[in-house]
Short mmCIF file of C-alpha atoms and ligand atoms in Angstrom, two decimals:
data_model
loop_
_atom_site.label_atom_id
_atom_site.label_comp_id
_atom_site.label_asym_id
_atom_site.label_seq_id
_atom_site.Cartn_x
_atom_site.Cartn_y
_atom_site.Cartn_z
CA UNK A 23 167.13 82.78 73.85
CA UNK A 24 165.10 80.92 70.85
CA UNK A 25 161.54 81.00 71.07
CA UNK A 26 161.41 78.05 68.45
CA UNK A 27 160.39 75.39 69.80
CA UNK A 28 163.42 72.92 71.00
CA UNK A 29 163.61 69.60 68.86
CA UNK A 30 166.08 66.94 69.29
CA UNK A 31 166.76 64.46 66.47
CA UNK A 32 168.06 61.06 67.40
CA UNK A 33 169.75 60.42 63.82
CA UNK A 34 171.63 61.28 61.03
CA UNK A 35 168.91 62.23 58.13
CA UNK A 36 169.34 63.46 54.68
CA UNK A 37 171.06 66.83 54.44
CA UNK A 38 168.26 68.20 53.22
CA UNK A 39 165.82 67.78 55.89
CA UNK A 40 168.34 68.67 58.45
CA UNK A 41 168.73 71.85 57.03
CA UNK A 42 165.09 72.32 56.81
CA UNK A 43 164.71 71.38 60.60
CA UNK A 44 167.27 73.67 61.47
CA UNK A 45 165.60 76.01 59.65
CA UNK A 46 162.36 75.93 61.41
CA UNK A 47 163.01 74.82 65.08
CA UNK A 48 165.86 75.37 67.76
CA UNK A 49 167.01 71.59 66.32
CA UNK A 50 169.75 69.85 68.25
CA UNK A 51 171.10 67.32 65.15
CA UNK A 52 172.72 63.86 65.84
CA UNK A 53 176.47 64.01 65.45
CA UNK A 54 176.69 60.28 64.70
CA UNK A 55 174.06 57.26 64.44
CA UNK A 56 174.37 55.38 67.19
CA UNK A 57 170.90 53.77 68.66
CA UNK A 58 169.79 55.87 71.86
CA UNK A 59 169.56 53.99 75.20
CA UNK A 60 166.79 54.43 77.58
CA UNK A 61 168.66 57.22 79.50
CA UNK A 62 169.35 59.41 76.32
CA UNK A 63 165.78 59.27 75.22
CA UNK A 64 164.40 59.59 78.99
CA UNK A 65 166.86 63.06 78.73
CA UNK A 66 165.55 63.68 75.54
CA UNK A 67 161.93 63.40 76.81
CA UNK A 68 162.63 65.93 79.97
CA UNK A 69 164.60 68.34 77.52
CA UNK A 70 162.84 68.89 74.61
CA UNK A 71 159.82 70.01 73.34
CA UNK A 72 159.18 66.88 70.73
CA UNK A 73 161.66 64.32 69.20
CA UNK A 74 162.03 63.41 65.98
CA UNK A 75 163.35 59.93 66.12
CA UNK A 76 163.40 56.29 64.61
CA UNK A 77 162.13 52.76 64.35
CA UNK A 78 164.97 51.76 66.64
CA UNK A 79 164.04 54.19 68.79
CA UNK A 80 162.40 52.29 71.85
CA UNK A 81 160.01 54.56 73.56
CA UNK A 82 158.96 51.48 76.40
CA UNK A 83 156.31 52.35 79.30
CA UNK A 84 159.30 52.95 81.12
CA UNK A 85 161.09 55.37 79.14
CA UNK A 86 157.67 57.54 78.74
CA UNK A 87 157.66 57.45 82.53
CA UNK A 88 160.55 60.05 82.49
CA UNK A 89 159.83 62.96 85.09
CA UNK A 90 159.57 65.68 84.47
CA UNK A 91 158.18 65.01 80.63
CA UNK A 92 158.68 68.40 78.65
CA UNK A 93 158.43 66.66 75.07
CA UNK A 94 154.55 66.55 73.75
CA UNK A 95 155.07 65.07 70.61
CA UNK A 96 157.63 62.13 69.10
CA UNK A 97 157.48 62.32 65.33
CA UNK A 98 158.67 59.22 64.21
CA UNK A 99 160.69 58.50 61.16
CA UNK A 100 159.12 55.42 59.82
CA UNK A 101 155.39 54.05 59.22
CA UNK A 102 155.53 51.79 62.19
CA UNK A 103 155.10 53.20 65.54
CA UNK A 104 155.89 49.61 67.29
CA UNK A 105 158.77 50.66 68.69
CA UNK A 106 156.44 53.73 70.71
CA UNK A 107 154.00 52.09 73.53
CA UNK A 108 150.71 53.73 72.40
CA UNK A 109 149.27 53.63 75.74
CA UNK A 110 151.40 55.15 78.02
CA UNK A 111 152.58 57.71 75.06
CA UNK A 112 148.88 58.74 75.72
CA UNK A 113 148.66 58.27 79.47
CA UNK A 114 151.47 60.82 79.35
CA UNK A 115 149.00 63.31 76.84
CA UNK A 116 152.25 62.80 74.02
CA UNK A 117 150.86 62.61 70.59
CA UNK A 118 152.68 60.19 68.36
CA UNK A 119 153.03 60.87 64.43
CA UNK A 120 154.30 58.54 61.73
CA UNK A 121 154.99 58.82 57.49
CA UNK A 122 152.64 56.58 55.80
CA UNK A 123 152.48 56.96 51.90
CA UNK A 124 155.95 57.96 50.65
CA UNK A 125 157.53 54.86 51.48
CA UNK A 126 155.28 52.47 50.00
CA UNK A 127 156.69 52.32 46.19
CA UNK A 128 160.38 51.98 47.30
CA UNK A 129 159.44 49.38 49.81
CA UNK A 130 157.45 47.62 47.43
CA UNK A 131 159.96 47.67 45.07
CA UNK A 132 162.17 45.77 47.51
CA UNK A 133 159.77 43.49 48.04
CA UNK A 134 159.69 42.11 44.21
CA UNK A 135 163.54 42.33 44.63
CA UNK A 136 164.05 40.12 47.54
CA UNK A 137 160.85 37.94 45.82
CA UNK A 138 163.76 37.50 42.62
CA UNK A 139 166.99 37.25 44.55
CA UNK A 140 165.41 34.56 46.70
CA UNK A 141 163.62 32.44 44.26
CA UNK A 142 166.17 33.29 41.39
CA UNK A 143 169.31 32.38 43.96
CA UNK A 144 170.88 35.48 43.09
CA UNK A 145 172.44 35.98 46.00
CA UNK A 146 174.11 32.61 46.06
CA UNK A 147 175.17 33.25 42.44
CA UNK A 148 177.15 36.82 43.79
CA UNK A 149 178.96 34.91 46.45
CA UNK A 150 180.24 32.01 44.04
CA UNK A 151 181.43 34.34 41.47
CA UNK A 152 183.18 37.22 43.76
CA UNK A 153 184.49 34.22 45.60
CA UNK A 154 185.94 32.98 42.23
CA UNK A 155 184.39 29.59 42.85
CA UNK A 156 182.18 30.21 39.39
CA UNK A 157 182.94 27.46 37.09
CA UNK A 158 181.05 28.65 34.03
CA UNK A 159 177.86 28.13 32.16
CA UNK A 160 176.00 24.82 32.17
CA UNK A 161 172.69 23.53 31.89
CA UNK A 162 172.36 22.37 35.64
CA UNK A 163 174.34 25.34 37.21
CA UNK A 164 172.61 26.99 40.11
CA UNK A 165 168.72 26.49 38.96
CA UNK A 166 165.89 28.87 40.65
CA UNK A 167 162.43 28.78 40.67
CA UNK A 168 160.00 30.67 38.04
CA UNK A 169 159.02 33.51 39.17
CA UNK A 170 156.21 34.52 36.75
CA UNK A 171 152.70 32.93 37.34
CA UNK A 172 153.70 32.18 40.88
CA UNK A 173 150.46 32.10 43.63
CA UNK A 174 151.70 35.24 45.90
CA UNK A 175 149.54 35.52 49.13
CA UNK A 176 149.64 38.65 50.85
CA UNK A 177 149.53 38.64 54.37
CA UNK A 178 147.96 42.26 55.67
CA UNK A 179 146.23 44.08 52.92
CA UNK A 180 147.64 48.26 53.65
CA UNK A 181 149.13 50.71 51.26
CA UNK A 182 152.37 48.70 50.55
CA UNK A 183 151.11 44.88 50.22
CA UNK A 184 148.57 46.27 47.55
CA UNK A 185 151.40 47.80 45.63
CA UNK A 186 153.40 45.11 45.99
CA UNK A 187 149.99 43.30 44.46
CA UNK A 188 150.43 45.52 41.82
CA UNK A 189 153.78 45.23 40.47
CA UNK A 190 153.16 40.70 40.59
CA UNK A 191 150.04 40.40 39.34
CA UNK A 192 150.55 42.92 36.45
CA UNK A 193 154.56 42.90 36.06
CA UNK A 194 154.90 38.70 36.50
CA UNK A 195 151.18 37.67 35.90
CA UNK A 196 150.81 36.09 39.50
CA UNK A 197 147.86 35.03 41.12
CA UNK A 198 147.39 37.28 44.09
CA UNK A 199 145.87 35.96 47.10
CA UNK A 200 145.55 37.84 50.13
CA UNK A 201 144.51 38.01 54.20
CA UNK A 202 143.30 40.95 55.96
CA UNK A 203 141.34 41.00 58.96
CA UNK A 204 140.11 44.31 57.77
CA UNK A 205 138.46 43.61 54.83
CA UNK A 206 139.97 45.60 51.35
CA UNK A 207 137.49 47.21 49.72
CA UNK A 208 136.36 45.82 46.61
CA UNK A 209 137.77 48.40 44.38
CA UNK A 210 141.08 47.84 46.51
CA UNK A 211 141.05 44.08 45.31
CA UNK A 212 140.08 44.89 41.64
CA UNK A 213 143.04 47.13 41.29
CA UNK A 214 145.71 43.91 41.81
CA UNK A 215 143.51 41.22 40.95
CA UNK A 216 143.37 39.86 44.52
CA UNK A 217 141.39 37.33 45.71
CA UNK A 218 140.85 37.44 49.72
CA UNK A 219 140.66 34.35 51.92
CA UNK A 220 138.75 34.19 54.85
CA UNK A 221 141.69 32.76 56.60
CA UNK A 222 145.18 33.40 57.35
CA UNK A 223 145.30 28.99 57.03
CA UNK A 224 143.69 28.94 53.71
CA UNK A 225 146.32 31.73 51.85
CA UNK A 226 149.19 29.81 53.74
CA UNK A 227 148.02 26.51 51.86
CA UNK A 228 147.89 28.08 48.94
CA UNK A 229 150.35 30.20 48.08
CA UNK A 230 153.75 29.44 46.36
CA UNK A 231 155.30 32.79 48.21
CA UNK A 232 153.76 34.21 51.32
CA UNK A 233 154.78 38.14 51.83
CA UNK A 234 153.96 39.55 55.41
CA UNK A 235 152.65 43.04 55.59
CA UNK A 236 151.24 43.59 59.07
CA UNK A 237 152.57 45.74 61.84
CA UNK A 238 154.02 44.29 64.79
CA UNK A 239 151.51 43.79 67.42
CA UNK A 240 150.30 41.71 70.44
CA UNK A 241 148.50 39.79 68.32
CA UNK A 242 150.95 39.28 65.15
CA UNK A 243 153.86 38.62 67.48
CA UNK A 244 155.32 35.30 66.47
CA UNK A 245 152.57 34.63 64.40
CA UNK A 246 154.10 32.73 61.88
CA UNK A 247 154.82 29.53 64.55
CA UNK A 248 155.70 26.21 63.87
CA UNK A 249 151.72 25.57 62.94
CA UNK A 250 151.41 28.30 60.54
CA UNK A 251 154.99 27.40 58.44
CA UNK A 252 153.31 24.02 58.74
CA UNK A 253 150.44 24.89 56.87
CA UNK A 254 152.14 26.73 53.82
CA UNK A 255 152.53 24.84 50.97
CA UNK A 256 155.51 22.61 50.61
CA UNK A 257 158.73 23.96 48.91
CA UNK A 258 156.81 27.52 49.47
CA UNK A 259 158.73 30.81 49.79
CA UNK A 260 158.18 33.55 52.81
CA UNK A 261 159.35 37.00 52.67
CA UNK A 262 159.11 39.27 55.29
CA UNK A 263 159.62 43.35 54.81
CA UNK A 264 157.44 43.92 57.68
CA UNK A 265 159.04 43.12 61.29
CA UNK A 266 160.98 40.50 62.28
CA UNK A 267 159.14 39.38 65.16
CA UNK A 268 156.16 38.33 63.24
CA UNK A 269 158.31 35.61 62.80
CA UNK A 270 159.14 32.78 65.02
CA UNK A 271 162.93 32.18 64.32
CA UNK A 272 163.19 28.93 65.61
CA UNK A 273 160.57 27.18 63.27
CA UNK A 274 161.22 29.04 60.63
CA UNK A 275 164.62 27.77 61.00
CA UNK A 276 163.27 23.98 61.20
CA UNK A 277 160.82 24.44 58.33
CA UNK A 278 163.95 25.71 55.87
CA UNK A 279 166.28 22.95 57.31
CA UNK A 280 163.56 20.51 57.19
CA UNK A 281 163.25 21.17 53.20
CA UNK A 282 159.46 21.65 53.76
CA UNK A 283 159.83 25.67 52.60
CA UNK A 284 162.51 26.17 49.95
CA UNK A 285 163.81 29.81 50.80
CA UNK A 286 162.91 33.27 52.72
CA UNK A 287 163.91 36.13 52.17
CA UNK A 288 164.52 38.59 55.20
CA UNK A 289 164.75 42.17 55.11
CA UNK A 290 163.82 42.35 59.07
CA UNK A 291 165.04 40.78 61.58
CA UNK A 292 163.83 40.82 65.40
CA UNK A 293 166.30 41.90 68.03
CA UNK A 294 168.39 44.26 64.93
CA UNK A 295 170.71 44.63 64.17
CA UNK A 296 171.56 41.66 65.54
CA UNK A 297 170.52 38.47 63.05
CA UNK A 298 170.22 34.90 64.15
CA UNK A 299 173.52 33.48 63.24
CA UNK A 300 171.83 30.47 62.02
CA UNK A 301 170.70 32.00 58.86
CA UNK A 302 174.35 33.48 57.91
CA UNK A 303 175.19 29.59 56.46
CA UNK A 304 172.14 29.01 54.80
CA UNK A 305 171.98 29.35 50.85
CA UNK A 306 168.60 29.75 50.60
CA UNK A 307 167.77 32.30 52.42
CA UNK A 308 168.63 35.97 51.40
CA UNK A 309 169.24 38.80 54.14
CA UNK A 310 169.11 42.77 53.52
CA UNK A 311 169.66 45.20 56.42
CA UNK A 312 166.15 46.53 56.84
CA UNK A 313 166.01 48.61 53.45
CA UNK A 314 162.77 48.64 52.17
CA UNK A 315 162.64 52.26 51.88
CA UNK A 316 166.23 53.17 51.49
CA UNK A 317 166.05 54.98 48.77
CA UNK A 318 167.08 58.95 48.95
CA UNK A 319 163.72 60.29 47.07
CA UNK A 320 161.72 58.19 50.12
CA UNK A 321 164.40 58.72 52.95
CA UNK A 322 164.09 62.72 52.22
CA UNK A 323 160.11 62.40 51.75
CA UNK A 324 160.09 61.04 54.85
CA UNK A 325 162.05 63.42 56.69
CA UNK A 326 159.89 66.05 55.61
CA UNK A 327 156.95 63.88 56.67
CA UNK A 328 157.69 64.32 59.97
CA UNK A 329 158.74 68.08 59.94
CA UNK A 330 155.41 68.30 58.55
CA UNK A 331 153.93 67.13 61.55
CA UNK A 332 156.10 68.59 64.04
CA UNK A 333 155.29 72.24 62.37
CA UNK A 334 151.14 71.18 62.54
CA UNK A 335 151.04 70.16 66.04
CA UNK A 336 153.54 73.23 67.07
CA UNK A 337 151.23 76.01 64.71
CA UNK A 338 148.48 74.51 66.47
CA UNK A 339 146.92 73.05 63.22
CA UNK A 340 145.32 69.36 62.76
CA UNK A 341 148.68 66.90 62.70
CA UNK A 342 148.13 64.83 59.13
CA UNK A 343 149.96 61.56 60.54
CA UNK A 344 148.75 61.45 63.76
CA UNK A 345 148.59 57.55 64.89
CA UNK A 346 147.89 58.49 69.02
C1 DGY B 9 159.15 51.75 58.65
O1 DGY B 9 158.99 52.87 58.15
O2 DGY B 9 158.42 51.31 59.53
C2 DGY B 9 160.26 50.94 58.11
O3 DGY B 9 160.43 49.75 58.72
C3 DGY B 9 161.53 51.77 58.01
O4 DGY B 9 161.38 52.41 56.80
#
């Protein structure tokens, strides 16, 4: 019998980092990537000695109510934990871990990418020419919107909205605005040139794009209503790499149809993997499948993230990532 301690994994991850939780616990791999249901993570919890699972993981107050609960830790692939209730993982004494930092770059990267396929049309331009509708150059043909010296106001000031800061303000000499209830630091807001409103009103009206970077919480649930599409600027831009229920579908629907914004571009969507089907016929609005850090380097950094802090917590040393 194993005295390592007995880790499930709910997914397929890099090679590499199964190996290396093989390696270091009595690891029971996925054998294919389908999302668990309650039942297979309430097993999990009862079975196992920690989990190392995913964002689509749903760890609800009633799946932490499993009895008996063996599992003290979940290590979660991913830097948001929304998908883990926070209190009841700590009513039930399980500490939750996440893998800030090494996904920041890629994701930001993706960011300026869906920023450029939305306001350049790109993805529009793909579908014409693989659907050999492309009727050659001309002066009129498929016209975007200039992306350098855009206003970009970011919405949540952490790790990945100030790189994203970084790459527009020095990369395509934007203006960066930004909204943080937690105030950057001043240094912070040197670094990208960012100048901080007061209010999340005052950055809507006055930014050309709007990027959302804030978790997923009670209180950014739905947060960009009706009202707050209202108040960005007409013919505006949002782009949201951060959950997809910040988002209220409906009016964001309305506000594209209406004309007042001229594009989003989505790389989260709420209730994935499924995706309102009203967006799949609209031009001017691009849709990834939640990929802002699919990239191997960050996929593999963050698998080892989280062995890193299943090995802390199970040597018994301070967990780096701990988030409850
Ligand atoms: C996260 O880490 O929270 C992302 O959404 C998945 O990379």
């Amino acid at each position: 019998m194993s005295l390592k301690p007995r880790i499930l994994v709910t997914r397929r991850l890099p090679p590499v980092v199964e190996v290396a939780v093989q390696e270091r616990f009595d690891a029971t791999l996925a054998t294919d990537d389908h999302q668990f249901g309650s039942g297979e993570l309430q097993r999990a919890l009862s079975d196992f000695d920690g989990v190392l699972s995913t964002v689509t993981d749903r760890f609800t107050a009633e799946v932490l109510a499993a009895y008996p609960i063996r599992a003290r830790i979940i290590a979660n692939f991913g830097v948001g934990t929304d998908n883990i209730d926070g209190v009841a993982a700590e009513a039930h004494e399980i500490v939750v871990t996440n893998t800030p930092d090494v996904l920041t770059e890629c994701t930001a990267d993706l960011v300026l990418a869906l920023i450029l396929m939305t306001l350049r049309r790109t993805g529009e331009g793909e579908r014409e020419l693989r659907a050999g509708r492309w009727s050659g150059w001309r002066p009129t043909h498929l016209l975007g919107h200039r992306v350098t010296g855009c206003i970009l106001g970011l919405v949540g000031m952490g790790r990945i909205a100030r790189a994203v800061g970084r790459r527009a303000h020095h990369g395509f000499g934007m203006r960066i605005l930004c909204y943080d209830p937690v105030s950057p630091s001043p240094v912070e807001l040197a670094a990208v040139g960012a100048e901080p409103r007061a209010t999340l009103e005052a950055l809507l009206a006055e930014s050309d794009i709007v990027s959302l970077h804030c978790p997923s919480t009670p209180e950014t649930r739905r947060m960009m209503s009706g009202l707050r599409l209202a108040q960005m600027k007409p013919g505006a831009f949002l782009i949201n790499t951060a959950r997809g229920d910040i988002v209220d579908d409906d009016a964001l629907i309305a506000a594209l149809l209406s004309g007042h914004l001229a594009g989003a571009g989505l790389d989260v969507h709420h209730g994935e993997p499924r995706v309102d089907p009203r967006y799949l016929g609209m031009e001017n609005v691009v849709l990834l499948p939640h990929i802002g850090s699919a990239t191997r380097e960050t996929r593999e950094a963050m698998g080892f993230r989280a062995l890193e802090n299943l090995e802390a917590f199970f040597d018994g040393r301070p967990v780096p990532d701990r988030v409850v």
